[in-house]
XYZ file of C-alpha atoms in Angstrom:
532
model
C -0.139 -0.128 0.139
C 1.294 3.917 -0.852
C 1.637 5.961 1.947
C 0.067 9.044 -0.898
C -3.259 8.336 0.784
C -4.631 12.025 0.446
C -8.394 12.907 0.323
C -10.586 13.169 -2.542
C -12.543 15.589 -3.452
C -15.232 14.308 -6.425
C -16.749 17.242 -8.085
C -19.934 15.882 -10.939
C -20.593 17.416 -14.035
C -23.453 19.398 -15.710
C -27.106 19.243 -14.318
C -29.449 21.623 -16.642
C -32.778 21.055 -15.329
C -34.889 21.765 -12.350
C -34.875 18.339 -12.088
C -31.596 16.686 -12.311
C -30.334 19.253 -9.897
C -32.942 17.941 -7.388
C -32.082 14.159 -8.651
C -28.475 15.450 -7.509
C -28.738 16.522 -4.908
C -30.973 13.795 -3.269
C -28.268 11.726 -3.945
C -25.143 11.592 -0.754
C -22.351 11.163 -3.258
C -24.122 12.878 -6.180
C -23.755 10.142 -8.721
C -20.476 8.636 -7.940
C -22.107 5.672 -6.149
C -23.230 4.099 -9.248
C -21.728 0.912 -10.370
C -22.632 -0.743 -13.698
C -23.100 -4.475 -14.816
C -22.845 -5.315 -18.782
C -22.520 -8.181 -20.307
C -18.875 -9.088 -22.161
C -18.527 -12.376 -24.179
C -16.689 -15.666 -22.951
C -14.416 -17.805 -24.487
C -16.975 -20.881 -25.087
C -19.011 -19.509 -28.229
C -21.938 -21.829 -27.298
C -21.995 -20.292 -23.651
C -23.908 -17.292 -22.720
C -22.194 -14.343 -22.443
C -20.935 -14.050 -18.720
C -22.186 -10.759 -16.593
C -18.667 -7.994 -15.462
C -20.183 -6.110 -12.141
C -18.472 -3.371 -11.797
C -19.216 -1.713 -8.544
C -18.555 1.658 -8.472
C -15.502 3.957 -8.604
C -16.457 5.188 -4.360
C -17.463 1.952 -3.883
C -14.083 0.134 -4.748
C -12.237 3.267 -3.615
C -13.454 2.082 -0.084
C -13.156 -1.262 -0.016
C -9.810 -1.659 -2.102
C -7.695 0.887 -0.541
C -9.365 1.914 2.891
C -10.767 4.892 2.131
C -14.323 6.409 3.782
C -17.301 9.030 3.550
C -17.774 11.991 5.586
C -21.128 11.515 6.497
C -21.901 11.526 9.936
C -25.523 11.516 11.786
C -26.689 12.724 8.586
C -25.118 15.804 8.086
C -21.895 16.521 5.583
C -18.981 18.321 6.924
C -20.072 21.789 6.103
C -23.156 21.499 8.248
C -22.030 23.410 11.055
C -24.003 20.846 13.775
C -21.720 18.689 11.745
C -19.411 15.952 14.504
C -15.641 14.711 13.788
C -17.199 10.686 13.618
C -15.866 8.317 15.884
C -13.059 6.057 15.622
C -12.536 2.165 15.142
C -13.217 1.794 18.467
C -15.990 4.025 19.281
C -13.939 6.781 20.524
C -14.153 10.797 20.121
C -11.155 12.210 17.595
C -11.338 15.370 16.164
C -10.978 16.483 12.773
C -11.618 13.604 9.466
C -8.346 10.939 7.923
C -6.463 11.500 5.416
C -8.204 8.748 3.445
C -11.545 10.835 2.724
C -13.280 10.850 0.262
C -15.533 14.365 -0.016
C -18.982 14.904 -2.525
C -18.741 18.561 -4.200
C -22.556 18.846 -3.159
C -22.611 22.452 -5.681
C -25.746 21.200 -6.610
C -27.427 21.687 -3.474
C -27.921 25.160 -3.722
C -29.783 25.170 -6.871
C -32.048 22.392 -6.190
C -35.271 22.561 -5.472
C -35.174 20.498 -2.751
C -32.065 21.966 -0.939
C -32.712 25.219 -2.126
C -34.247 27.914 -4.869
C -34.076 25.611 -7.698
C -32.023 28.444 -9.730
C -28.295 27.088 -11.757
C -25.259 29.274 -10.618
C -22.264 29.825 -12.972
C -19.640 28.552 -12.697
C -17.440 31.568 -11.293
C -19.808 30.777 -7.847
C -19.241 27.076 -8.193
C -15.497 27.960 -7.959
C -15.487 30.010 -5.441
C -17.755 26.868 -3.019
C -14.647 24.582 -4.278
C -11.767 27.046 -2.011
C -13.514 27.276 0.272
C -14.502 23.300 0.776
C -10.821 22.617 0.318
C -9.837 24.896 3.117
C -12.659 22.701 5.347
C -11.226 19.710 4.623
C -8.055 20.867 5.055
C -8.316 22.248 8.980
C -10.650 18.795 9.483
C -7.325 16.490 8.509
C -4.540 18.885 10.128
C -6.853 17.975 13.423
C -6.763 14.234 12.941
C -4.465 12.014 15.232
C -3.693 9.803 11.983
C -3.652 11.716 9.234
C -0.115 12.696 10.305
C -0.771 16.304 7.993
C -0.127 19.514 9.336
C -1.486 22.577 7.203
C 1.173 23.034 5.711
C 1.478 19.638 4.668
C -1.996 18.998 3.775
C -2.821 17.730 0.162
C -5.879 16.114 -1.853
C -6.736 15.120 -5.425
C -9.637 16.458 -7.451
C -11.233 13.784 -9.356
C -13.918 15.946 -11.404
C -16.797 14.052 -14.664
C -17.603 16.547 -17.656
C -18.391 20.619 -16.257
C -17.111 19.604 -13.166
C -13.544 19.911 -14.955
C -14.233 23.158 -15.732
C -14.807 23.784 -11.929
C -11.628 21.926 -11.056
C -9.599 23.879 -13.759
C -11.775 28.330 -13.074
C -10.533 27.569 -9.256
C -7.257 26.617 -10.178
C -6.252 29.580 -12.699
C -8.602 32.131 -12.269
C -7.381 33.565 -8.752
C -9.593 36.492 -8.089
C -11.948 32.639 -7.216
C -10.128 30.755 -4.432
C -6.966 31.675 -2.187
C -3.295 30.187 -2.665
C -3.672 28.453 -0.016
C -6.488 26.694 -1.110
C -4.379 25.948 -4.658
C -1.560 25.335 -3.226
C -3.322 22.289 -1.191
C -4.331 19.873 -4.944
C -1.840 17.366 -5.552
C -3.407 16.186 -8.299
C -6.389 16.369 -10.543
C -8.400 13.463 -13.288
C -10.834 14.851 -15.271
C -13.646 12.190 -16.943
C -14.934 13.201 -20.617
C -14.805 17.160 -19.598
C -15.361 19.159 -22.279
C -11.568 21.870 -22.028
C -12.430 22.811 -24.921
C -16.224 24.201 -24.595
C -19.151 21.500 -26.155
C -19.860 21.598 -30.008
C -23.712 20.831 -31.383
C -23.352 19.958 -35.761
C -19.917 21.346 -35.494
C -21.064 24.874 -34.430
C -19.758 26.310 -30.892
C -22.403 26.576 -27.751
C -23.447 29.854 -28.171
C -23.460 32.856 -25.583
C -26.700 33.562 -25.605
C -28.067 30.024 -24.934
C -28.144 30.992 -21.231
C -31.256 28.552 -19.403
C -30.005 27.025 -16.935
C -26.307 28.356 -17.638
C -26.150 26.221 -21.703
C -23.957 28.745 -22.249
C -20.786 27.246 -19.889
C -19.405 25.636 -22.906
C -19.430 28.787 -25.104
C -15.524 29.152 -25.187
C -15.619 32.938 -25.396
C -17.268 32.465 -21.765
C -14.894 30.025 -21.221
C -12.388 32.382 -21.123
C -13.822 35.198 -18.713
C -14.201 32.392 -16.186
C -10.921 30.085 -16.645
C -8.956 33.497 -16.942
C -6.977 33.201 -19.887
C -6.840 34.350 -23.354
C -8.378 32.039 -26.442
C -5.396 30.587 -28.782
C -4.931 32.107 -32.149
C -7.227 29.248 -32.768
C -9.767 30.467 -30.072
C -9.245 27.098 -28.567
C -8.593 27.103 -24.374
C -7.629 24.206 -23.546
C -4.298 24.463 -22.812
C -2.698 25.647 -18.890
C -1.434 28.531 -18.680
C 2.609 28.757 -16.962
C 3.214 29.056 -12.671
C -0.355 27.096 -12.490
C -0.478 24.636 -9.772
C -0.245 21.331 -9.697
C 1.959 21.564 -12.583
C 0.171 20.628 -16.175
C 2.286 17.391 -15.707
C -0.032 16.156 -12.153
C -3.505 16.099 -14.807
C -4.680 14.066 -15.940
C -7.885 13.134 -19.213
C -9.772 10.268 -19.436
C -11.203 10.604 -23.141
C -14.492 8.333 -24.133
C -15.293 7.131 -27.582
C -18.251 5.528 -27.416
C -20.947 7.800 -28.789
C -23.508 5.040 -29.447
C -24.644 4.707 -25.830
C -25.483 8.545 -24.967
C -28.843 8.412 -24.903
C -29.636 11.630 -23.834
C -32.519 13.246 -24.868
C -33.058 9.948 -26.912
C -29.768 10.080 -28.945
C -30.238 13.766 -30.607
C -27.007 14.260 -28.041
C -24.631 11.706 -29.881
C -26.103 12.969 -33.622
C -25.421 16.934 -32.854
C -21.967 15.319 -31.489
C -21.315 13.050 -34.397
C -18.497 10.726 -34.823
C -15.476 11.341 -32.987
C -17.550 12.163 -29.707
C -18.523 10.954 -26.243
C -22.142 11.338 -27.268
C -21.507 14.639 -25.930
C -17.807 15.806 -25.210
C -15.669 15.473 -29.249
C -12.590 13.298 -29.048
C -10.189 16.753 -29.998
C -12.326 19.199 -27.142
C -11.378 16.339 -24.739
C -7.993 16.994 -23.382
C -5.623 19.614 -21.667
C -2.251 20.865 -23.109
C 0.952 22.859 -21.778
C 3.591 25.043 -23.121
C 6.872 24.696 -21.328
C 9.389 26.728 -21.409
C 10.754 26.493 -24.979
C 7.368 27.419 -25.711
C 5.878 23.826 -27.607
C 3.095 23.048 -27.085
C 2.493 20.074 -24.797
C 0.120 17.132 -23.820
C -0.746 16.306 -20.279
C -1.157 12.441 -19.180
C -4.112 11.831 -21.766
C -6.358 7.701 -22.108
C -8.799 6.736 -24.482
C -11.646 4.478 -23.623
C -14.383 3.031 -25.873
C -17.056 4.668 -23.362
C -20.035 6.419 -23.247
C -19.758 10.462 -21.466
C -22.366 9.263 -19.085
C -25.287 6.221 -18.880
C -25.195 1.866 -18.417
C -21.826 2.133 -20.584
C -20.439 5.365 -18.865
C -16.964 6.754 -18.530
C -17.245 6.666 -14.762
C -18.899 4.152 -13.405
C -16.277 2.040 -16.080
C -13.193 -0.518 -15.573
C -11.445 1.293 -17.370
C -11.679 4.395 -16.246
C -10.985 3.492 -12.313
C -7.788 1.584 -13.623
C -6.450 5.103 -14.923
C -7.401 6.501 -11.436
C -6.159 5.236 -8.861
C -3.205 4.286 -10.780
C -2.780 8.210 -11.746
C -3.689 8.622 -7.544
C -1.167 5.894 -5.815
C 0.954 4.296 -8.443
C 5.015 4.148 -8.643
C 5.642 4.223 -12.184
C 4.811 7.712 -15.649
C 5.387 5.683 -19.171
C 3.694 8.132 -21.731
C 3.733 5.952 -24.647
C 5.166 7.968 -27.925
C 6.165 6.658 -32.372
C 8.255 8.177 -33.631
C 8.373 7.756 -37.482
C 11.024 7.263 -39.321
C 9.481 7.493 -43.326
C 6.564 6.306 -44.967
C 6.627 4.503 -48.543
C 4.083 5.530 -50.997
C 1.941 2.907 -53.062
C 4.870 2.166 -56.077
C 1.507 3.132 -59.153
C 1.224 6.778 -57.973
C 3.358 9.157 -59.889
C 6.607 9.892 -58.325
C 5.334 13.990 -59.962
C 1.663 13.841 -58.387
C 0.219 16.006 -55.208
C 0.296 13.626 -53.114
C -1.629 13.450 -49.650
C -3.216 11.025 -46.960
C -4.106 10.321 -43.490
C -2.240 7.988 -41.804
C -4.810 6.588 -38.353
C -2.439 5.375 -35.707
C -4.147 3.376 -32.816
C -2.792 1.676 -29.552
C -4.179 -0.631 -27.312
C -2.146 -0.863 -23.937
C -2.834 -3.348 -20.995
C -1.705 -4.359 -17.774
C -0.427 -8.012 -17.651
C -3.272 -10.386 -16.114
C -6.355 -7.601 -16.864
C -9.183 -7.901 -19.372
C -9.193 -3.887 -19.902
C -6.744 -1.351 -21.500
C -5.632 1.004 -19.645
C -5.654 2.943 -23.199
C -7.583 2.081 -26.382
C -7.465 3.828 -29.597
C -9.189 2.814 -32.454
C -10.102 3.799 -35.846
C -13.355 2.774 -35.236
C -13.879 4.098 -32.923
C -12.592 7.759 -34.077
C -9.334 7.508 -31.231
C -6.541 7.205 -33.259
C -3.533 9.648 -33.609
C -3.295 11.264 -36.861
C -0.862 12.592 -38.917
C -0.874 14.010 -42.941
C 1.382 12.016 -45.242
C 2.591 15.895 -45.723
C 2.804 16.412 -42.147
C 5.040 13.594 -41.968
C 7.671 14.631 -45.547
C 7.670 17.993 -44.706
C 11.208 18.261 -43.661
C 10.581 21.737 -42.254
C 8.905 20.617 -39.895
C 10.371 17.282 -37.795
C 8.564 17.114 -34.870
C 5.099 16.349 -36.760
C 6.964 12.953 -36.799
C 6.777 12.272 -33.091
C 3.307 10.973 -32.576
C 2.329 10.866 -28.566
C -0.110 7.996 -27.952
C -0.699 7.954 -23.809
C 0.177 8.183 -20.830
C 0.227 4.804 -18.455
C 0.862 5.111 -14.915
C 1.607 0.853 -13.394
C 1.688 0.284 -9.654
C 5.586 -1.500 -8.576
C 3.802 -4.575 -7.024
C 6.968 -5.037 -5.000
C 6.024 -4.051 -2.326
C 3.154 -6.548 -1.319
C 5.108 -9.671 -3.706
C 8.656 -9.342 -3.585
C 9.008 -12.297 -5.272
C 7.719 -10.212 -8.719
C 9.163 -7.299 -8.794
C 8.215 -6.296 -12.356
C 5.787 -4.830 -13.712
C 4.666 -6.071 -17.549
C 2.168 -4.658 -20.243
C 1.423 -5.098 -23.487
C 0.885 -2.195 -26.422
C -0.285 -2.842 -29.724
C 0.791 -0.719 -32.251
C -0.426 -0.208 -35.623
C -1.282 2.316 -38.458
C -4.085 1.306 -40.651
C -3.267 1.932 -45.000
C -4.560 5.216 -45.248
C -6.741 6.654 -47.975
C -4.142 8.404 -51.209
C -5.641 11.860 -52.660
C -3.405 12.164 -55.982
C -4.114 15.763 -57.599
C -6.804 16.023 -55.284
C -8.617 12.801 -56.005
C -9.147 10.219 -53.909
C -7.144 7.228 -55.166
C -8.831 3.204 -54.897
C -5.679 1.370 -56.897
C -4.693 -2.081 -54.178
C -6.233 0.261 -51.463
C -7.807 -2.736 -49.141
C -9.590 -0.936 -46.083
C -8.895 -2.393 -43.442
C -5.823 -3.134 -43.675
C -2.310 -1.762 -42.069
C 0.702 -0.691 -43.116
C 1.876 -2.263 -38.978
C 0.458 -4.358 -36.670
C 2.317 -6.125 -34.183
C 2.053 -6.244 -29.765
C 5.020 -5.162 -28.069
C 5.817 -6.492 -24.384
C 7.414 -4.607 -21.863
C 8.443 -5.479 -18.599
C 10.615 -3.590 -16.453
C 12.273 -3.690 -13.462
C 12.917 -0.907 -11.414
C 15.815 -0.558 -8.637
C 15.649 -1.830 -5.636
C 13.305 -0.459 -3.068
C 15.670 2.057 -0.751
C 18.827 1.354 -3.256
C 21.118 3.781 -4.296
C 21.389 2.901 -7.702
C 19.104 3.832 -11.192
C 19.764 0.514 -13.031
C 16.728 -0.299 -14.079
C 16.654 -3.303 -16.421
C 13.918 -3.259 -18.815
C 13.485 -6.068 -21.771
C 10.543 -6.250 -24.766
C 9.263 -8.216 -27.551
C 7.974 -8.321 -30.256
C 4.786 -10.967 -31.044
C 5.689 -11.168 -34.336
C 9.430 -11.512 -33.213
C 9.635 -13.674 -29.654
C 6.500 -15.149 -29.433
C 5.128 -12.527 -27.187
C 8.402 -13.537 -24.725
C 9.730 -10.074 -23.511
C 13.737 -11.512 -23.532
C 15.636 -8.699 -25.616
C 17.139 -6.326 -22.974
C 17.213 -2.175 -24.278
C 19.144 0.428 -22.851
C 18.260 3.851 -22.115
C 19.694 7.396 -21.680
C 18.388 9.775 -19.253
C 16.032 12.563 -20.265
C 15.274 15.898 -18.505
C 13.617 15.667 -14.968
C 15.271 12.283 -13.761
C 13.016 10.516 -16.408
C 14.211 7.529 -18.698
C 13.952 6.965 -22.543
C 14.069 3.589 -24.270
C 14.168 3.016 -27.594
C 12.697 -0.337 -29.310
C 12.601 -0.506 -32.741
C 9.956 -1.724 -34.340
C 10.070 -5.896 -34.802
C 11.020 -7.549 -38.362
C 8.477 -7.471 -40.252
C 8.759 -3.419 -39.879
C 12.037 -3.123 -40.206
C 12.021 -3.135 -44.075
C 10.831 -0.395 -45.463
C 7.711 -2.292 -48.322
C 5.792 0.146 -51.086
C 3.227 1.580 -49.326
C 4.437 0.873 -45.737
C 6.448 2.682 -42.577
C 9.279 2.688 -40.577
C 10.230 4.298 -37.023
C 10.184 3.633 -33.431
C 8.261 3.208 -30.177
C 9.579 5.308 -27.375
C 8.952 5.385 -23.838
C 9.445 8.212 -21.240
C 9.625 6.507 -18.180
C 9.845 7.953 -14.683
C 9.441 7.825 -10.731
C 5.985 9.181 -10.206
C 4.408 9.327 -6.765
């Protein structure tokens, strides 16, 4: 068990109508206690499909990581009559444990059940979040078992949909909270947050759509409450310089299943269109930041075939939960990149033709022994990483050849199983054969839909230095499925890069070593670092 157990504050998403705000206010956990039971195929094709039960993120945190809620005698911690719950022996203690789950109930005042039935704006919600953080800080610092002073206190913010914008407004707009509250935030995890707003039929939600604060997702209004100017292209999904916590401590979980989003009887997914979770477009659901050199870089992110909410929603999914707990409590961070060396065109395309094509790079990343993916980027689900032929052959912009795929966080099981110190996972890398466009027209000769320029599965097994050791020597092995029958048997060396991270470069398997026509060559690059 890791010692980095800080309070988790959950921030829910948008409730448009008065009845939705009432439903939220009536639920003690504002929906984060909802799990799912879905069917999945079994190995026996003659057997019935098997139920797969996910209990809910809150229940799993309580049962697996020793967390507890802070409700006591029907009251929550913001109620003036709330009293500290007794400990396990029944004795009265002060404050709350650092392993506490706190629900930010910002819709109570806007419900007809507990308030006036009127929605507030994001600035109001963001200000309230800062006040809640300071209340949690005060209570945790009073608890004798927490071991945290007010200066040492930290918390995790976990937000769904609009909740992520409430979190960003609090962190970015210094008029909406205190420096003490912002400095208390250690990590931020967002599910399906429209960081660059919501587009309906390709058009951003208009400013004048103010009923029930629906214009919250208009980029001009977002720029105001986030206290950040829009970029030259109008985007508002770039974190500002100097933000606390640092951009490396943000994680964006992105959904790609619009088919199971049933809000408004399916109208939402129709207007959101392909490349969305049914409400938020994939391209709008992640964050960026600029490094010291002014280069735009991605924050950590992963993709899953889940919808914005509902029975098959992203919050109540095993995939998102596993990313969440590894991000919060894991030991190792791995950023995955695909670096392209060359692309070759089909031989029948004239050498002097004006050619373009869209290369779709797919990724499936799964830890050892699990039945789910930490990240899933597939062309059919509109979530691959894409580059055009002109981008990959533009000598003036070589950065286009480095394609960020995802970030995975891993848990070092040496702390509970000293006989198995290695961290292992598999990543399937694929590059689809594109539709070639020659002289502004589609070129269909020799094209086979769904075929790949490259597809293979890489097994990575990493053994970090022994705990407490002064050595920084990692033992890392790899193996491509087509070369080593799925065994990680080939050692790879590494070099140290910025911030103490190690960089491992893995050449493509033998099937990708020779540049066929059409074809692609390159390497997988992994940046590995300790995570806390």
